[in-house]
Short mmCIF file of C-alpha atoms in Angstrom, two decimals:
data_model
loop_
_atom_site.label_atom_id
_atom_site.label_comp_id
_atom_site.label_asym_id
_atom_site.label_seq_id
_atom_site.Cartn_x
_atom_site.Cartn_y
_atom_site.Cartn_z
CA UNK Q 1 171.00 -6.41 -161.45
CA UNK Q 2 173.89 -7.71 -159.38
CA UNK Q 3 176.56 -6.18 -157.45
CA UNK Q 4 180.21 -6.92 -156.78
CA UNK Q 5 180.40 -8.92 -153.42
CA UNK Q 6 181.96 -6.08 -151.66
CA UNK Q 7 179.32 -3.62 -152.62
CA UNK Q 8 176.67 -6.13 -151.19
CA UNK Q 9 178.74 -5.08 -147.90
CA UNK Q 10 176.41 -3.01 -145.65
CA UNK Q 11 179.98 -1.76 -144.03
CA UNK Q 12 180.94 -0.90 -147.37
CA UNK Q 13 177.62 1.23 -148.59
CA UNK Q 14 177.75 5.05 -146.23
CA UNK Q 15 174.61 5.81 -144.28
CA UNK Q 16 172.19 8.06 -146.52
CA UNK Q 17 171.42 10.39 -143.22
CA UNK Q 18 175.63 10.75 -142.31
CA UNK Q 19 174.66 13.78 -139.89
CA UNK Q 20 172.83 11.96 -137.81
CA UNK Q 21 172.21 14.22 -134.58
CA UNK Q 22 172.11 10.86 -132.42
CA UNK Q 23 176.03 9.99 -133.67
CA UNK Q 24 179.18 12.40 -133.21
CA UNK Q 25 181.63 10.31 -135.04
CA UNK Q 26 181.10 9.08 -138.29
CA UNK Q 27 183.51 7.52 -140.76
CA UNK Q 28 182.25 6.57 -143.85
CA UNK Q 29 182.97 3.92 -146.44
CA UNK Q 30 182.45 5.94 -149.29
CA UNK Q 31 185.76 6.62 -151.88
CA UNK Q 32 186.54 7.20 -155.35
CA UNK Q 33 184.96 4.61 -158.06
CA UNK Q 34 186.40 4.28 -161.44
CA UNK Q 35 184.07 3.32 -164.20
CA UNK Q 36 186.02 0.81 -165.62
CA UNK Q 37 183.37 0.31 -168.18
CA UNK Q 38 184.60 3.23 -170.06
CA UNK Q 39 187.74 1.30 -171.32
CA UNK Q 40 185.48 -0.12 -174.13
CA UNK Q 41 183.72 3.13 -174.59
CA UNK Q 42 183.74 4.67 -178.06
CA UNK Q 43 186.75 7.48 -176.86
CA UNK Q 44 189.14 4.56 -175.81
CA UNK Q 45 191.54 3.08 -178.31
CA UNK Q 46 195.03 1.58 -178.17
CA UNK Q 47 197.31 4.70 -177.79
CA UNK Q 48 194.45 6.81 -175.36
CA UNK Q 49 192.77 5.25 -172.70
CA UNK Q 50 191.38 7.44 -170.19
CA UNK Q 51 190.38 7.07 -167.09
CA UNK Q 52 187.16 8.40 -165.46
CA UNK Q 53 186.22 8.47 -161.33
CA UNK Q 54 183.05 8.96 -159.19
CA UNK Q 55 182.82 9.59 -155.90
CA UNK Q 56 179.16 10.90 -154.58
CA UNK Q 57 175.71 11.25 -156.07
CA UNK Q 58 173.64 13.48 -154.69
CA UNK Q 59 170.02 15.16 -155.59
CA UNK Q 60 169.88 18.88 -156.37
CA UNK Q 61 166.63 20.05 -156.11
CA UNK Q 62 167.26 23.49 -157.80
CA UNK Q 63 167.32 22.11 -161.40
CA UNK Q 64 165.80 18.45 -160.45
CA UNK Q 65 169.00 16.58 -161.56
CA UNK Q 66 171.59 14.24 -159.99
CA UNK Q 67 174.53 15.68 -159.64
CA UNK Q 68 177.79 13.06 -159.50
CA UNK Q 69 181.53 14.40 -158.18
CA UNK Q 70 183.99 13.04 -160.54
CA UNK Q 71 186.84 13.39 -162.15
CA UNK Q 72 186.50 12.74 -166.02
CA UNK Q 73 189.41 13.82 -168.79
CA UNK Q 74 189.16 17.81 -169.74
CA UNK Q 75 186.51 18.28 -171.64
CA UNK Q 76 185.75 14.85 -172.44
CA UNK Q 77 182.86 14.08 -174.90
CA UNK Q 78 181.92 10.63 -173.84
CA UNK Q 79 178.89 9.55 -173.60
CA UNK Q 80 177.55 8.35 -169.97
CA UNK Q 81 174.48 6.68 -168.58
CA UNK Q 82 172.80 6.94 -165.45
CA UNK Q 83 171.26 3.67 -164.26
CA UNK Q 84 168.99 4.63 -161.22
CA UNK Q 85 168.24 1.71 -158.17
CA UNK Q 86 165.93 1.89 -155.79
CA UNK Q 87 166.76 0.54 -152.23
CA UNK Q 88 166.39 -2.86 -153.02
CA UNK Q 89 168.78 -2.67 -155.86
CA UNK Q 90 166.32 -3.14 -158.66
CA UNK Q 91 166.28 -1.05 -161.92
CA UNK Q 92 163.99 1.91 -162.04
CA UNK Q 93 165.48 3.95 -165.05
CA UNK Q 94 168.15 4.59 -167.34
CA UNK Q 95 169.19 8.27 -168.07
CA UNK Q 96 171.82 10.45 -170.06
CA UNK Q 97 174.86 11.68 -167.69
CA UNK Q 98 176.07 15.00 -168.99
CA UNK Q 99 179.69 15.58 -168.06
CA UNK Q 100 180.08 19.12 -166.96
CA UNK Q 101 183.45 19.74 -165.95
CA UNK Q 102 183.72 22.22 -162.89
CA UNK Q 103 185.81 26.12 -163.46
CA UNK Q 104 189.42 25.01 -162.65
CA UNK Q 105 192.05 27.37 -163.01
CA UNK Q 106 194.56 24.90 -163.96
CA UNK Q 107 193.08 24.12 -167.02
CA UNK Q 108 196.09 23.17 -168.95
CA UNK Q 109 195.79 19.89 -166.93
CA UNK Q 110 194.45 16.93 -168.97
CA UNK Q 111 192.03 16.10 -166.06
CA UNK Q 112 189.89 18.34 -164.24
CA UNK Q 113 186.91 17.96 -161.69
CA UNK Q 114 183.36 17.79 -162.73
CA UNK Q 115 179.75 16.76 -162.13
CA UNK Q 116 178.14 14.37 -164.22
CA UNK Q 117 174.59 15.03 -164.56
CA UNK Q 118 171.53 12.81 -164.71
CA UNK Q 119 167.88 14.40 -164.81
CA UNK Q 120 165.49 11.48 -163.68
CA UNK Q 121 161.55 11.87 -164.10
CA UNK Q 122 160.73 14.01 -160.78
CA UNK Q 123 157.84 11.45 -160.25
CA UNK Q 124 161.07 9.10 -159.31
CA UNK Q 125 162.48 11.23 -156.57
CA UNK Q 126 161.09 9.20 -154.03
CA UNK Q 127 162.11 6.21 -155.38
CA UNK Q 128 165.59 6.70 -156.38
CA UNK Q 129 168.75 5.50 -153.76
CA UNK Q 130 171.66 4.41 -156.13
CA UNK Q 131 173.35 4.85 -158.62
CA UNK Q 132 176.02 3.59 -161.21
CA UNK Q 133 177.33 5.55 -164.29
CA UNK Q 134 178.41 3.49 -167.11
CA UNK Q 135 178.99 4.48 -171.01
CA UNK Q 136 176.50 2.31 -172.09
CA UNK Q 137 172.48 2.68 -171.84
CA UNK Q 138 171.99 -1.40 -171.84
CA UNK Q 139 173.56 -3.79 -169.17
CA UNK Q 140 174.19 -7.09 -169.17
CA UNK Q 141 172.49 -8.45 -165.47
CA UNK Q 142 175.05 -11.30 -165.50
CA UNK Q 143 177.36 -8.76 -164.69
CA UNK Q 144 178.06 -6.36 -161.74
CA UNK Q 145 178.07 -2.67 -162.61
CA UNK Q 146 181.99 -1.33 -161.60
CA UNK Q 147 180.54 1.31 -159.31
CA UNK Q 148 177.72 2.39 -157.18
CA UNK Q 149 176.85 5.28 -155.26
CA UNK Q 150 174.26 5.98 -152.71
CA UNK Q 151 172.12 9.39 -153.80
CA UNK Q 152 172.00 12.14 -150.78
CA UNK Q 153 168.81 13.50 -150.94
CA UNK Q 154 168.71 16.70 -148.51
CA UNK Q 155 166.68 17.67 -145.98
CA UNK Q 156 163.54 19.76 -147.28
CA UNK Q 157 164.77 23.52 -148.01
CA UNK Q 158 162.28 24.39 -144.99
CA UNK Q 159 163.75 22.73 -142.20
CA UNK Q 160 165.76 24.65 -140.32
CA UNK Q 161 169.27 23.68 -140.50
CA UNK Q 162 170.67 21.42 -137.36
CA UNK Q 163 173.77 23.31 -137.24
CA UNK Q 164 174.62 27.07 -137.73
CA UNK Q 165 178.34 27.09 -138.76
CA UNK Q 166 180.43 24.04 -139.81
CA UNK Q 167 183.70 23.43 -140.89
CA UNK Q 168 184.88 21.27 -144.21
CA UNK Q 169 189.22 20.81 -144.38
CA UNK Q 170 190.49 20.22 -148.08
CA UNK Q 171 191.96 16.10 -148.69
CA UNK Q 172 194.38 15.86 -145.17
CA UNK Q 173 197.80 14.54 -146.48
CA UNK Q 174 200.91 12.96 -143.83
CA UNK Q 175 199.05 15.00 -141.19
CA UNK Q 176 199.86 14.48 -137.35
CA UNK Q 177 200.42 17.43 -135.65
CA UNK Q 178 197.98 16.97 -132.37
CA UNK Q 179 198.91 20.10 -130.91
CA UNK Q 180 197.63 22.29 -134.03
CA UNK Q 181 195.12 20.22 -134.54
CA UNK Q 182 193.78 20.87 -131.41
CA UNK Q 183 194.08 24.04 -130.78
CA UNK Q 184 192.55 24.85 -134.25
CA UNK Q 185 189.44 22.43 -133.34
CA UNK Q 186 188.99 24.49 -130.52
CA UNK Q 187 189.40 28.07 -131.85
CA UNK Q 188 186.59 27.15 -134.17
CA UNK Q 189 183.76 25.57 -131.96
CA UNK Q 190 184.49 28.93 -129.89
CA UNK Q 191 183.47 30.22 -132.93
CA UNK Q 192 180.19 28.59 -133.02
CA UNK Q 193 181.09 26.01 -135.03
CA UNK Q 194 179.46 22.43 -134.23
CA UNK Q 195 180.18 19.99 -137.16
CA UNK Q 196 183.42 19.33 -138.58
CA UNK Q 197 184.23 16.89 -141.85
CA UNK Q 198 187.62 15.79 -142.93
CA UNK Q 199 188.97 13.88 -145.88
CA UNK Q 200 191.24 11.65 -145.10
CA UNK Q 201 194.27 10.62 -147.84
CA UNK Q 202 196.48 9.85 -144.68
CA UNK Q 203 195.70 11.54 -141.60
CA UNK Q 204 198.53 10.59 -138.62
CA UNK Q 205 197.22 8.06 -136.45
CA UNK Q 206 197.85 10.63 -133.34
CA UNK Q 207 195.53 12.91 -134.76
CA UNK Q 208 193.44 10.15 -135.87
CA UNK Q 209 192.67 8.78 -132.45
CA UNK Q 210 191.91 12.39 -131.02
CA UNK Q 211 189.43 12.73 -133.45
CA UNK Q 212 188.03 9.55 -132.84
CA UNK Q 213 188.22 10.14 -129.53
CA UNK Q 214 185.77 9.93 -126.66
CA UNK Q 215 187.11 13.56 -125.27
CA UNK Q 216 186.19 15.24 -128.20
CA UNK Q 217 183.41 13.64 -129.47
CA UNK Q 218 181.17 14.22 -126.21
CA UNK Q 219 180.25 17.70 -127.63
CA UNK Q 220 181.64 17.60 -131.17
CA UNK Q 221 180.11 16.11 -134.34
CA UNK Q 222 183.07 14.67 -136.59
CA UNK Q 223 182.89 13.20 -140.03
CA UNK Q 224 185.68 11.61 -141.86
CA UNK Q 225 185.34 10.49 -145.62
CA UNK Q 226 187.83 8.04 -147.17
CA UNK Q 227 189.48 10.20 -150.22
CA UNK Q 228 191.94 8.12 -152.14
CA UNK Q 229 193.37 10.34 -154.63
CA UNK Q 230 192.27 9.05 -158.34
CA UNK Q 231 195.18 10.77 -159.99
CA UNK Q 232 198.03 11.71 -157.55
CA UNK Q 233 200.17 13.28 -160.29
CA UNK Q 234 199.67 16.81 -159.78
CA UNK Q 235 200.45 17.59 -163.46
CA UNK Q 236 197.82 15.50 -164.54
CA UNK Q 237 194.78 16.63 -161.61
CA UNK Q 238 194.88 19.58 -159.37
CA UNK Q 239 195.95 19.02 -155.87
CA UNK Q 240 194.43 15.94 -154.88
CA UNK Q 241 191.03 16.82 -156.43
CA UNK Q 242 190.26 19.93 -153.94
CA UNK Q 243 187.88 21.40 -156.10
CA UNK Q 244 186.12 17.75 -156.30
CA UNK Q 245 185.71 17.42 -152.92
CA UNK Q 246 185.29 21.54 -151.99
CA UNK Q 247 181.76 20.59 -153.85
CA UNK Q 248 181.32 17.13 -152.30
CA UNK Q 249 181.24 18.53 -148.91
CA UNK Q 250 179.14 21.79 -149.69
CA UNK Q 251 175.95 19.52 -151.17
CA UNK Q 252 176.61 16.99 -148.38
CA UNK Q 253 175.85 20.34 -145.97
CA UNK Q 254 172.60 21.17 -148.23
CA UNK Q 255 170.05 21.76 -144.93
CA UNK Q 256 172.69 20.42 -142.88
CA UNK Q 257 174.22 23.86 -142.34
CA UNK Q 258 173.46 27.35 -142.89
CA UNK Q 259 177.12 28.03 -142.80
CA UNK Q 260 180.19 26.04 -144.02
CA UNK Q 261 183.57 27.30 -143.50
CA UNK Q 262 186.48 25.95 -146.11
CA UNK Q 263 189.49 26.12 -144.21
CA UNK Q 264 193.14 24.29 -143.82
CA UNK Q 265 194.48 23.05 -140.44
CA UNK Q 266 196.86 26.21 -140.37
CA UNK Q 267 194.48 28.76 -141.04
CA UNK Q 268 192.05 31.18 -138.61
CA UNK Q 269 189.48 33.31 -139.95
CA UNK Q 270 189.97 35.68 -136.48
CA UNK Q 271 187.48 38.32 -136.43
CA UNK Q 272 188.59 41.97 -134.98
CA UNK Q 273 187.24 41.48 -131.31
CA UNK Q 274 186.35 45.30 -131.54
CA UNK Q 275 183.19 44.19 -134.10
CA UNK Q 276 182.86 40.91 -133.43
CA UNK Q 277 183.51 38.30 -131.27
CA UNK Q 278 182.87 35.03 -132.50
CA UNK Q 279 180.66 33.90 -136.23
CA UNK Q 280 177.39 34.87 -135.15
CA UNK Q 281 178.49 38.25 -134.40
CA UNK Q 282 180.31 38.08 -137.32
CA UNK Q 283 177.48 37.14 -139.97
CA UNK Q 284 175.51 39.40 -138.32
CA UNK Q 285 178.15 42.54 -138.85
CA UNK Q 286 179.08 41.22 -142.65
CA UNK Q 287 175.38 41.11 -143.70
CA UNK Q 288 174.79 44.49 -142.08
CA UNK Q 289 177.42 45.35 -144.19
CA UNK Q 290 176.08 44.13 -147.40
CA UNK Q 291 173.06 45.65 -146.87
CA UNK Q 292 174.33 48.90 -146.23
CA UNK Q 293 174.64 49.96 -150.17
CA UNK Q 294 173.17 48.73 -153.39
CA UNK Q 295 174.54 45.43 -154.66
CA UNK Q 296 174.26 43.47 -157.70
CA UNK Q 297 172.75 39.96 -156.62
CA UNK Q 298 171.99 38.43 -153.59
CA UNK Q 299 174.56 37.21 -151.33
CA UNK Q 300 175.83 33.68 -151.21
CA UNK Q 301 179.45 33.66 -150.06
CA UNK Q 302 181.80 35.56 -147.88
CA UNK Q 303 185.37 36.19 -148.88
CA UNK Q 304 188.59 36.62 -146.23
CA UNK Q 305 191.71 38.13 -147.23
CA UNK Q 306 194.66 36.39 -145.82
CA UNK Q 307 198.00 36.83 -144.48
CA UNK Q 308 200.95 34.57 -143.40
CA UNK Q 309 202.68 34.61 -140.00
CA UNK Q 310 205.64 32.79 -140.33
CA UNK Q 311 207.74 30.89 -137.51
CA UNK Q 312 210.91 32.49 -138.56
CA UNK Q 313 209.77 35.90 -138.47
CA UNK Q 314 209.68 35.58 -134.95
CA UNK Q 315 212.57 33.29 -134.85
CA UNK Q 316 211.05 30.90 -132.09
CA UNK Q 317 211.10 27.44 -131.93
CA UNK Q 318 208.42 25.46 -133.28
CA UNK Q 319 204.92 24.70 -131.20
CA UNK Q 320 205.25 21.73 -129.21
CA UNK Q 321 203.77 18.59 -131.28
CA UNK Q 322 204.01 15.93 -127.80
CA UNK Q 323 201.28 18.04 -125.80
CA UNK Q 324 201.30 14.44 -123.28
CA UNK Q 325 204.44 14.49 -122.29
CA UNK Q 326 205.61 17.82 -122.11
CA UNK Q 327 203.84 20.89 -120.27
CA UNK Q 328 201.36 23.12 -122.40
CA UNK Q 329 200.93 26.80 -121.63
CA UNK Q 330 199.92 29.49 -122.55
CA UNK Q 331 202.77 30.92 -124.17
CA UNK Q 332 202.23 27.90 -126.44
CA UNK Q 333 199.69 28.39 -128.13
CA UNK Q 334 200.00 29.35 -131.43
CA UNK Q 335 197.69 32.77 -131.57
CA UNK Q 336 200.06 33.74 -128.50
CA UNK Q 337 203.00 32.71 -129.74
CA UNK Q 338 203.44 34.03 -133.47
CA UNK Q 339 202.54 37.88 -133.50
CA UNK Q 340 204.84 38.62 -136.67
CA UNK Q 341 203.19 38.41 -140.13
CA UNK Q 342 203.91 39.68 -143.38
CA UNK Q 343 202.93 43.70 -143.54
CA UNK Q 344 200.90 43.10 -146.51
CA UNK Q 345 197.58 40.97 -146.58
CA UNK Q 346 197.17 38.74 -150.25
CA UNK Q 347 195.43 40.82 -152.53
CA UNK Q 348 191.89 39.65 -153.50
CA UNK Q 349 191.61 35.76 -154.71
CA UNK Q 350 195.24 34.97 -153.82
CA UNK Q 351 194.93 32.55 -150.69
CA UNK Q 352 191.86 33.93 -149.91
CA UNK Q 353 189.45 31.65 -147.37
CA UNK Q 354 185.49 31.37 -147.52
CA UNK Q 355 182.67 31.08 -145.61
CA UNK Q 356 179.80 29.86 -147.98
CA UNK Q 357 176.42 29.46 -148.05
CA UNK Q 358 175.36 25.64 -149.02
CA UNK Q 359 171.59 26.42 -150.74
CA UNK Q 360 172.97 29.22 -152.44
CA UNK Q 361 176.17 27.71 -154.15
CA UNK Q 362 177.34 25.15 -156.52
CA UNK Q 363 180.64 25.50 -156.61
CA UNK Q 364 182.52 27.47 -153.95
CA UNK Q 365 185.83 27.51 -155.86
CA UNK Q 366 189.46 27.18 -153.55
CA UNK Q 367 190.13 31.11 -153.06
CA UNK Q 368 187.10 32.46 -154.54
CA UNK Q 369 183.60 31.99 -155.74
CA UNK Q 370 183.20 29.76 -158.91
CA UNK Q 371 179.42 29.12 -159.60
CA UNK Q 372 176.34 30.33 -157.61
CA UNK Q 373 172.85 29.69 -157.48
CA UNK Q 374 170.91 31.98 -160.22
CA UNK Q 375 172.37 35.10 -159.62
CA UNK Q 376 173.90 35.31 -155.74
CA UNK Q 377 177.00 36.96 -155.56
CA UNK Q 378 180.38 36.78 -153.35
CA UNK Q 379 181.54 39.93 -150.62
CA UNK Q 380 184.57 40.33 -150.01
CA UNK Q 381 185.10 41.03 -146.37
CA UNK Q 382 187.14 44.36 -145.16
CA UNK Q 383 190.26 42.87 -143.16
CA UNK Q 384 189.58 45.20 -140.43
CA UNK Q 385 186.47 43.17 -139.58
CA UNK Q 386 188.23 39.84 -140.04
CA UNK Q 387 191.10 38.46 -142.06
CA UNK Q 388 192.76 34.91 -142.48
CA UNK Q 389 196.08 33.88 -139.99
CA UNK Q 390 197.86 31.76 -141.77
CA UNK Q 391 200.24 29.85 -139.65
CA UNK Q 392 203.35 28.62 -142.09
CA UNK Q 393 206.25 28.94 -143.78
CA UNK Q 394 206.34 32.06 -146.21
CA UNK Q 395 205.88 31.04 -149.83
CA UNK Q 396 208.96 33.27 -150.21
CA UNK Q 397 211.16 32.62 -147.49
CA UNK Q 398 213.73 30.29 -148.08
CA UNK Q 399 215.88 30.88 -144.71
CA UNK Q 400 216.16 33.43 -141.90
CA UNK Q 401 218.06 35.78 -143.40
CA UNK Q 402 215.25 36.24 -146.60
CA UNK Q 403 212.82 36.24 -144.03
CA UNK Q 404 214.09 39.76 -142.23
CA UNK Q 405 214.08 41.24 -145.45
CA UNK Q 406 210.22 40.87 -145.93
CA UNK Q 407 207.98 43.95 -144.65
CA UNK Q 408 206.38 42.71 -141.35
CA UNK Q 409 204.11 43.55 -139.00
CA UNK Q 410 203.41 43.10 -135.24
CA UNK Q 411 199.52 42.12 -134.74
CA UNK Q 412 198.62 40.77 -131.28
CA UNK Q 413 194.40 40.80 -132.94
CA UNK Q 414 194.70 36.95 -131.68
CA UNK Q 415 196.09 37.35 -128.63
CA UNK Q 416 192.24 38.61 -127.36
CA UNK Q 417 191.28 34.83 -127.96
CA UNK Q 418 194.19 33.19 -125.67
CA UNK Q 419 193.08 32.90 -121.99
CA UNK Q 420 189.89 31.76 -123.39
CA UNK Q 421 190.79 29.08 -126.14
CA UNK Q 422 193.90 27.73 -123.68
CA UNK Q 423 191.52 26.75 -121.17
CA UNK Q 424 189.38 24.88 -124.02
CA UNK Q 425 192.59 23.52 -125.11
CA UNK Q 426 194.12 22.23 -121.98
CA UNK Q 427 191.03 20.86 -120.97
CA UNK Q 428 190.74 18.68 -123.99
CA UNK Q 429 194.11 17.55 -123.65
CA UNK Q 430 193.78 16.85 -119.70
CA UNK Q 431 190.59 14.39 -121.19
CA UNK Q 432 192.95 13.01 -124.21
CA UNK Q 433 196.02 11.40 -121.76
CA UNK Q 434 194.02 8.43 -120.45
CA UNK Q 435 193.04 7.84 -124.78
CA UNK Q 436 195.54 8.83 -126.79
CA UNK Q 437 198.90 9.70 -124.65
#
């Protein structure tokens, strides 16, 4: 079998342990593949020639398959093959890929999200590191395979998870804002939470080099995946391939978290201080919760309503975004800050955030549960325990005058995290001048 040059590229190939406990930083080489085989395939012709992407393989020891993120035409019927290397690169077995595309509410698009499946003999498990995904069972060794993907194989479901509660942030787009970003980081690890992984499209280099940075990575494990959109028209795949890499990052967290949070950069999951005080408490007071009456199911995913606070309703100027140069207070912070929100949380499954559960899911969905394992089930939390802050613009607000005419609400819930995360904050940001300033 032979490779293209660049895929003989150690640099080039992402470490099969990527949450190392020894590294805090890690950036990985990994990014979308297309299988450029496929343009010969038996479903391409002169007038339609689609396209078809991979990104990750990794091992799902629930049904003993493979399970590939990609991004294949809506309900495409071509045939795939899964041709499994061992970590020499030499042939151990050729398999059928099933393409199974993943629930997508935008399903009038002509491309969607999916797993391609490949079942290899279990007796190969041990064996198995890479593989490539082409339409056709029988490969010519004079030539290199178009892709190739290293297989994740989890930690055994007995070992105790290294981390409790991590975070995962949907594909970051033209994102720079240092001040948010910081202050969010630190909200969450006061939180509990200890891992973070981003995918980056094009994340600012100001943000960029505080993630990378020495300050933060002392006590913070980062990862950053490459994620160069396949399909940027959003008519033809939905935003950037979120529900692609929403799965991606909850099997790269199988026994690498007991906890994974699916957040954006301008959203909070605050718990009510009066229950709970941070995630542990939290978990603790949701499953309590759960277990107080009789449920369908097992759980497997927790559910947060969500409201907007929007800069205009309070009609302040924006956070500062140059943290170096100017003074940072606490009045600055953004919990402190923005106490108006719309009067009305979302209803159910309308910008709802999650906190899942990584054994117990396959696909965690955007704003709600998609696909569990076997028969687990999704609660949906009470807002008076904890509810999503959502620091934007309001979908609805076009200027300052619409914006007094929506119902709104004072809630100061955040302001019980301030003294606390501002010292976090300004601390960080004390550490950052001398690297990133």
């Amino acid at each position: 079998m032979s490779v293209n040059s660049k895929e003989k590229q150690g640099d080039d190939i992402p470490s099969l342990v990527w949450h190392s406990s020894n590294i805090r930083i890690e950036t990985l080489h990994s990014d979308w593949q297309e299988i450029r085989e496929t343009k010969f395939a038996e479903f391409s012709n002169d007038t339609y020639k689609p396209k078809y992407f991979v990104y990750s393989a990794h091992l799902d020891i629930y049904k003993n398959v493979l399970r590939i993120i990609a991004v294949t035409p809506l309900l495409s019927k071509q045939k795939l093959h899964c041709h499994i290397f061992d970590g020499e690169l030499q042939p151990v077995g050729v398999f059928e890929g099933i393409i199974s595309a993943t629930k997508n509410p935008q399903s009038y698009l002509p491309y969607s999200a999916a797993y391609i499946l490949c079942k290899p003999e279990v007796n190969l498990f041990r064996t198995l590191k890479y593989v490539s995904i082409s339409p056709f069972p029988h490969h010519n060794s004079s030539h290199g395979f178009s892709n190739l993907l290293p297989i994740n194989l989890p930690p055994a479901k007995s070992e105790k998870e290294p981390h409790t509660f991590s975070v995962c942030v949907q594909p970051t787009f033209d994102y720079d804002n240092v001040a948010e970003f910081i202050q969010w980081m630190e909200f969450y690890k006061n939180m509990g939470v200890t891992h973070f992984t981003f995918y980056n499209m094009s994340i600012g280099p100001r943000v960029s080099c505080v993630m990378k940075s020495a300050a933060v990575n002392q006590e913070t494990g980062i990862t950053i995946l490459n994620w160069t959109v396949p399909i940027k028209d959003h008519l033809q795949l939905h935003v950037n391939g979120q529900l692609a890499q929403q799965n991606d990052c909850l099997l790269r967290y199988r026994g690498v978290t007991k906890y994974l949070v699916l957040v954006d950069f301008d959203e909070l999951i605050i718990p009510n201080y009066v229950y709970a005080s941070d995630f542990f408490d939290l978990v603790t007071l949701m499953d309590n919760e759960w277990s107080s009456q009789p449920r369908n199911g097992s759980l497997a995913q927790y559910k947060f309503r969500s409201a907007i606070f929007d800069f205009d309703f309070s009609n302040l100027s924006d956070v500062k975004k140059d943290i170096y140069k100017d003074s940072f207070e606490l009045e600055d912070l953004i919990v402190y800050k923005y106490v108006i929100r719309q009067r009305d949380l979302y209803p159910s499954k309308i910008r709802s955030k999650l906190i899942t559960m990584p054994w117990r899911v396959l696909e965690p969905g955007v704003h709600f549960l998609d696909k569990a394992v076997d028969d687990r089930t999704e609660f949906e939390i009470d807002p008076e325990i904890a509810y999503v802050h959502h620091y934007r613009r309001f979908y609805h607000c076009k200027d300052n005058h619409t914006c007094y005419k929506i119902p709104q609400s004072l809630d100061y819930l955040a302001h019980f995290y301030a003294d606390n995360l501002y010292k976090k904050a300004r601390n960080v940001i004390d550490k950052l001048v001398a690297e990133c300033s």
